[in-house]
Coordinates of C-alpha atoms in Angstrom, one line a residue:
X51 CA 0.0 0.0 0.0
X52 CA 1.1 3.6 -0.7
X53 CA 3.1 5.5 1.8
X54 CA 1.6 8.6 1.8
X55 CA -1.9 6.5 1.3
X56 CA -1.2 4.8 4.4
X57 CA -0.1 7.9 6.4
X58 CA -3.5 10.0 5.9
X59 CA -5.8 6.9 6.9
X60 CA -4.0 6.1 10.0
X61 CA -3.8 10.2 10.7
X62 CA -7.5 9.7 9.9
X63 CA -8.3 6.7 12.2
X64 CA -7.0 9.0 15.3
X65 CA -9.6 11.8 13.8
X66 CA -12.3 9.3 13.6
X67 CA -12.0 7.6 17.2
X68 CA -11.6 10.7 18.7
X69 CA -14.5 12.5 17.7
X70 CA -16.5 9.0 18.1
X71 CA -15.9 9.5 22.0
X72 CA -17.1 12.9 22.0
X73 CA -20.2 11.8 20.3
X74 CA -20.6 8.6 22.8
X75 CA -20.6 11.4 25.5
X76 CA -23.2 13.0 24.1
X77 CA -26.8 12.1 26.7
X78 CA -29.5 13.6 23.8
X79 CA -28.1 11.9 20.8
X80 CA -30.3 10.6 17.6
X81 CA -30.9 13.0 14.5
X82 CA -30.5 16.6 15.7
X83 CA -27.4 15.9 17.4
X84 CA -26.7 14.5 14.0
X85 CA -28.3 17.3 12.5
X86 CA -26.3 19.8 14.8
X87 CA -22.8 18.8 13.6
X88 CA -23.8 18.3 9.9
X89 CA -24.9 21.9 9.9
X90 CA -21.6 23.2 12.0
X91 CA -19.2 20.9 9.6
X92 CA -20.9 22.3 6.9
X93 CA -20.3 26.0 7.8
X94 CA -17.1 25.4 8.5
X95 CA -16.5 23.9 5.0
X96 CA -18.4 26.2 3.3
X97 CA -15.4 29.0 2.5
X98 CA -13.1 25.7 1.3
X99 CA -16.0 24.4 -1.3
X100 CA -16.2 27.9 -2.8
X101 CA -12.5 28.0 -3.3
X102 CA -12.1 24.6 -4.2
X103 CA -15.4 25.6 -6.9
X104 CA -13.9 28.4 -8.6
X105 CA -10.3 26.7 -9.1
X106 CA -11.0 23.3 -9.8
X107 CA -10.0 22.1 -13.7
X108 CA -12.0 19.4 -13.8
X109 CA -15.4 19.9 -15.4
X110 CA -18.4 19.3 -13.3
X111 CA -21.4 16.7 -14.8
X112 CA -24.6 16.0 -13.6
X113 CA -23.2 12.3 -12.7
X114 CA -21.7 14.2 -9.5
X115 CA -25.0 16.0 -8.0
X116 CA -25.9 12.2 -7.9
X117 CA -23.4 10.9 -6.7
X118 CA -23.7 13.7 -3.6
X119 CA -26.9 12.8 -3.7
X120 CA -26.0 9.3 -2.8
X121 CA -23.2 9.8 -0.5
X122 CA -25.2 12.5 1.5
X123 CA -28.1 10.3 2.1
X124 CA -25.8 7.1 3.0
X125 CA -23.7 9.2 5.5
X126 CA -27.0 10.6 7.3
X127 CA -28.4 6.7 8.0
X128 CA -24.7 6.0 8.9
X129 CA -25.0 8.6 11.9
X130 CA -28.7 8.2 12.9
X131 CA -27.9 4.5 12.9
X132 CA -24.3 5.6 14.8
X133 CA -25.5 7.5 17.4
X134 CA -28.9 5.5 18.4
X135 CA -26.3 2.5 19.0
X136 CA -24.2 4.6 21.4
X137 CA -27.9 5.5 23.5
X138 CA -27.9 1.6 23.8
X139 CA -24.9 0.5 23.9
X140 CA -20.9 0.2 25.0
X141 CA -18.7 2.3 23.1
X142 CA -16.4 -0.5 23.3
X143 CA -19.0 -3.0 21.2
X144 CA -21.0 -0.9 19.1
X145 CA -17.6 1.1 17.6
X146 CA -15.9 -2.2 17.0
X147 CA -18.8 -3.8 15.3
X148 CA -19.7 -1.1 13.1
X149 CA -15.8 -0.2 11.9
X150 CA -15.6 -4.2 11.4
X151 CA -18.4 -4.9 9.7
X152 CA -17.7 -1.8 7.0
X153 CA -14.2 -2.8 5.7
X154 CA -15.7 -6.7 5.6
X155 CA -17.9 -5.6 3.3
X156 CA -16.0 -3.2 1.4
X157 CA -13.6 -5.6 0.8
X158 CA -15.4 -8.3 -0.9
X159 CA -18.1 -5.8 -2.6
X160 CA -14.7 -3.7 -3.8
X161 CA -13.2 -7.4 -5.7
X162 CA -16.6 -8.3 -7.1
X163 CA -17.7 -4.9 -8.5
X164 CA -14.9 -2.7 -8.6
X165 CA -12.4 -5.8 -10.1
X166 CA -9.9 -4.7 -7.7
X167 CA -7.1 -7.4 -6.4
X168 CA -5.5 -6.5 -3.4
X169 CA -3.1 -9.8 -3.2
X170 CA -3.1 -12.2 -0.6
X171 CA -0.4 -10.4 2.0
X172 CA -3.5 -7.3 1.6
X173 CA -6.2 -9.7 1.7
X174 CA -4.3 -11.5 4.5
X175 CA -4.3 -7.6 6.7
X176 CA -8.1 -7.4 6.2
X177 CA -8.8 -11.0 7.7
X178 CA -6.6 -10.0 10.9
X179 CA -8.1 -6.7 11.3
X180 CA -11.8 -8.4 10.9
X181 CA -10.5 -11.3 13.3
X182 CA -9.2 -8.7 15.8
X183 CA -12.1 -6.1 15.6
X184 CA -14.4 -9.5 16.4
X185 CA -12.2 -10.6 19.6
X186 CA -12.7 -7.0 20.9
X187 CA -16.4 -7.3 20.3
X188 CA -17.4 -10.7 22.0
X189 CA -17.2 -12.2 25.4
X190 CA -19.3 -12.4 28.7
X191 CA -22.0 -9.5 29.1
X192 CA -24.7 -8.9 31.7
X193 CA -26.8 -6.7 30.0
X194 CA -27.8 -9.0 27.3
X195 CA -30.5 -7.5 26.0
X196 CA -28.2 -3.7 25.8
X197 CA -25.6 -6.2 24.3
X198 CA -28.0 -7.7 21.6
X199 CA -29.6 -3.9 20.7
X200 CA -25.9 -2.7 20.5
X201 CA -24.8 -5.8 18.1
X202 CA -27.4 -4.9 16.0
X203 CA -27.0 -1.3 15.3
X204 CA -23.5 -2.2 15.2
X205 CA -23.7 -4.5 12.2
X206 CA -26.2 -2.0 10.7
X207 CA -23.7 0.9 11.2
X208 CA -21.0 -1.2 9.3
X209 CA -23.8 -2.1 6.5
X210 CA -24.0 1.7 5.7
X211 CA -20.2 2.5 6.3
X212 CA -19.8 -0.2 3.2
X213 CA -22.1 0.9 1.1
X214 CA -20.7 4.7 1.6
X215 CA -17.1 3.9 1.3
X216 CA -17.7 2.0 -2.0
X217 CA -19.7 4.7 -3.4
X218 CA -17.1 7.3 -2.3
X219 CA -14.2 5.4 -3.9
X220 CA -15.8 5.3 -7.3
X221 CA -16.8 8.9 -7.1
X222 CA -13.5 10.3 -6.1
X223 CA -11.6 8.0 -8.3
X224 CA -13.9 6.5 -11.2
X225 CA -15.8 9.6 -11.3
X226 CA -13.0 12.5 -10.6
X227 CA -15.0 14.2 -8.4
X228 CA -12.5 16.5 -6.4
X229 CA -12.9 15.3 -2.4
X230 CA -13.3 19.1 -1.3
X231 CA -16.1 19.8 -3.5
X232 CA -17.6 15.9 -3.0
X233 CA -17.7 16.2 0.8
X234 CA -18.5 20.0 1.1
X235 CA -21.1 19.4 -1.0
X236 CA -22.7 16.5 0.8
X237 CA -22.4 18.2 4.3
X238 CA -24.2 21.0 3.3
X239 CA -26.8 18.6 1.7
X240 CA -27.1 16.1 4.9
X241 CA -27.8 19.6 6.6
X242 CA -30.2 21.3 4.6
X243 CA -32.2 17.5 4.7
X244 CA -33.0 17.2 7.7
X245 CA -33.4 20.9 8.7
X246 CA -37.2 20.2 8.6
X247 CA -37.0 17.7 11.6
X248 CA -34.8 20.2 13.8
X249 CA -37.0 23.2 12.9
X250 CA -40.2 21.1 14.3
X251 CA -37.9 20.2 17.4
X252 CA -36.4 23.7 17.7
X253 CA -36.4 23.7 22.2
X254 CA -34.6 20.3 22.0
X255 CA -32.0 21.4 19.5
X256 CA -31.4 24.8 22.1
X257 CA -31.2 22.0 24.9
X258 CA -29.2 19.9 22.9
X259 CA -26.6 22.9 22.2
X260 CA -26.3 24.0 25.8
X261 CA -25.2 20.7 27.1
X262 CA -23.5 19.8 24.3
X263 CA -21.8 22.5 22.5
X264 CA -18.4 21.2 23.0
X265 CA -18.9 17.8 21.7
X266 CA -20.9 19.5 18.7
X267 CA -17.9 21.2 17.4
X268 CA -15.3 18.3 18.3
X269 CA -17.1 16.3 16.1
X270 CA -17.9 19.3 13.2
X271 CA -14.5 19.2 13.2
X272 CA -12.6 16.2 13.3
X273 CA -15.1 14.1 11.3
X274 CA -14.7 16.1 8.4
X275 CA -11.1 15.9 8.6
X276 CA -11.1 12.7 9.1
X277 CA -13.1 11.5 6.0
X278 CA -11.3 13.9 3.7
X279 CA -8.0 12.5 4.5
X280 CA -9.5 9.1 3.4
X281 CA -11.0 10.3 0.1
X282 CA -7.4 11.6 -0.9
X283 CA -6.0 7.7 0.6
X284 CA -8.8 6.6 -2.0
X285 CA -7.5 8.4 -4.7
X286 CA -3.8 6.7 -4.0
X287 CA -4.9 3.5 -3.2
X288 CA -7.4 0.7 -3.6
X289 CA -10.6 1.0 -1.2
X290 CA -9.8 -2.9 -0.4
X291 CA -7.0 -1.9 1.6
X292 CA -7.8 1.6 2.6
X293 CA -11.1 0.2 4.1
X294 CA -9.3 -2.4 6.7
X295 CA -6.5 0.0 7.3
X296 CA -8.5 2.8 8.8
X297 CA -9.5 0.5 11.6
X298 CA -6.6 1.5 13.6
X299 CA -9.2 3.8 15.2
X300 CA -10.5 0.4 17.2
X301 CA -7.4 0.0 19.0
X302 CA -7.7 4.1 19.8
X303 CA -11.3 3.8 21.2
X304 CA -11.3 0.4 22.7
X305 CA -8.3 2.1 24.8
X306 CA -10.4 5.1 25.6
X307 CA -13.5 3.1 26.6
X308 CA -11.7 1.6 28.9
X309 CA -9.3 4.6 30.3
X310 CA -12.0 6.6 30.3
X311 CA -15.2 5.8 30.0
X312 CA -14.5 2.8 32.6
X313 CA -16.1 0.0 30.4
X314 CA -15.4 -3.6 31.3
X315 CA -13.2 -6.4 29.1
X316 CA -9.4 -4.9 28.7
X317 CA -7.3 -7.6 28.5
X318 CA -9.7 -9.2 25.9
X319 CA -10.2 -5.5 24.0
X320 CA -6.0 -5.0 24.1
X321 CA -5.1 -8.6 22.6
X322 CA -7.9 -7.8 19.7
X323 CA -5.9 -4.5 19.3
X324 CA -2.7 -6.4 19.0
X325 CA -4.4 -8.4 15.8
X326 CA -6.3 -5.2 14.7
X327 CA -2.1 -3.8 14.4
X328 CA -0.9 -6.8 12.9
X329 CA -3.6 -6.2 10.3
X330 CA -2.6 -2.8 9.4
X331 CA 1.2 -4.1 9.1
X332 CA 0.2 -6.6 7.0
X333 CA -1.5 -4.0 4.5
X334 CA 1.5 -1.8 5.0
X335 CA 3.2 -4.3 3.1
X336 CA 0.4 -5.3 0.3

């Protein structure tokens, strides 16, 4: 795998688990917490989509509104989904879970429909990282039924992170859409749709920015940064291996779930972190 590639998803993966914790410490989650950051990430990329507008070469088709389209609506499931899983659940098992299940998918979607080939030492970096993200995510629970509610959003989270990963790849890359304009775009969009549900929920969203203006901006911040850094690793590199390799964030979260959030299983959560680096060696090397 590229270098430089590799560089801006592991960069990325600290982005990513970090502003994952603020969100997990968010008590009033759901869609206008999701709302709330959509709307501040996309002020705050507005002034770099205008620049990146008037001075891009390439020449914009109707193929990318579609694709922003796509992407937009993908990435607003992805955090309505996200966030109702951290109301229910561990950090520590839904973050897992949902990273693990994404690059799973992405991986064998990407060979079958994007005719990508990794190679076995990259294909061999995916199946560690999946086997390590799944010894982080099992063992003995007592709240089963907050266990089973968090699997599932989990796996759901992961369904959407593959679909939106593989649709990103072929825009950035098949398409040409420059990542500045693809993302600002799509943040601005995720905002503007579902602007009618904060509107009718206007005293929750003042609430909701009282308690939780800190954690709003963290995560207006560092999650675009985060994803941009991957659509430039996407542009260097397959999405087979970019995918896995962005799962470094596990190791990252499962250490802050249970340094600082207090949540039970570390030995088990460090030895799947130990797998989850072998992984991302392995695809170092691909």
């Amino acid at each position: 795998m590229d270098v430089t590639a590799l560089s801006l998803v592991l960069v990325a993966a600290v982005l990513h688990a970090g502003w994952n914790f603020a969100a997990k410490r968010v008590r009033q989650g759901g869609p206008l917490f999701v709302w709330s950051y959509y709307t501040a990430a996309g002020v705050l990329m507005l002034p770099a989509l205008v620049i990146a507008l008037a001075t891009t070469e390439a020449q914009p088709q109707w193929s990318w509104l579609a694709a922003i389209c796509v992407t937009a609506v993908l990435h607003i499931g992805y955090g309505v989904v996200l966030q109702r899983g951290y109301d229910v659940g561990d950090l520590s098992l839904v973050y897992p879970l949902a990273r693990g299940t994404g690059p799973l998918l992405a991986v064998v979607l990407a060979v079958l429909l994007l005719d990508e080939r990794p190679g076995p030492i990259g294909l061999a970096g995916a199946a560690l990282i999946i086997i390590g993200v799944l010894t982080i995510s099992t063992g003995r629970v007592a709240r089963r039924r907050s266990i089973r509610a968090g699997i599932g959003y989990g796996v759901a989270t992961g369904a959407l992170i593959a679909a939106y990963t593989l649709g990103d790849a072929y825009s950035v890359a098949r398409l040409g859409i420059p990542p500045l304009i693809y993302f600002g775009a799509a943040s601005l969009l995720q905002s503007l749709l579902l602007t009618p549900h904060a509107l009718r929920h206007r005293e929750q969203v003042r609430l909701l920015w009282a308690e939780s203006r800190r954690e709003i901006w963290i995560v207006a911040l560092l999650s675009p940064a985060a994803y941009l850094l991957v659509l430039f690793a996407m542009r260097l590199a397959p999405v087979s291996l970019v995918a896995p390799a962005r799962e470094f964030s596990i190791v990252l979260s499962g250490l802050a779930a249970w340094l600082l959030l207090g949540e039970a299983g570390a030995p088990r959560r460090l030895v799947g972190s130990a797998i989850v680096l072998a992984g991302i060696v392995a695809i170092a090397l691909a």
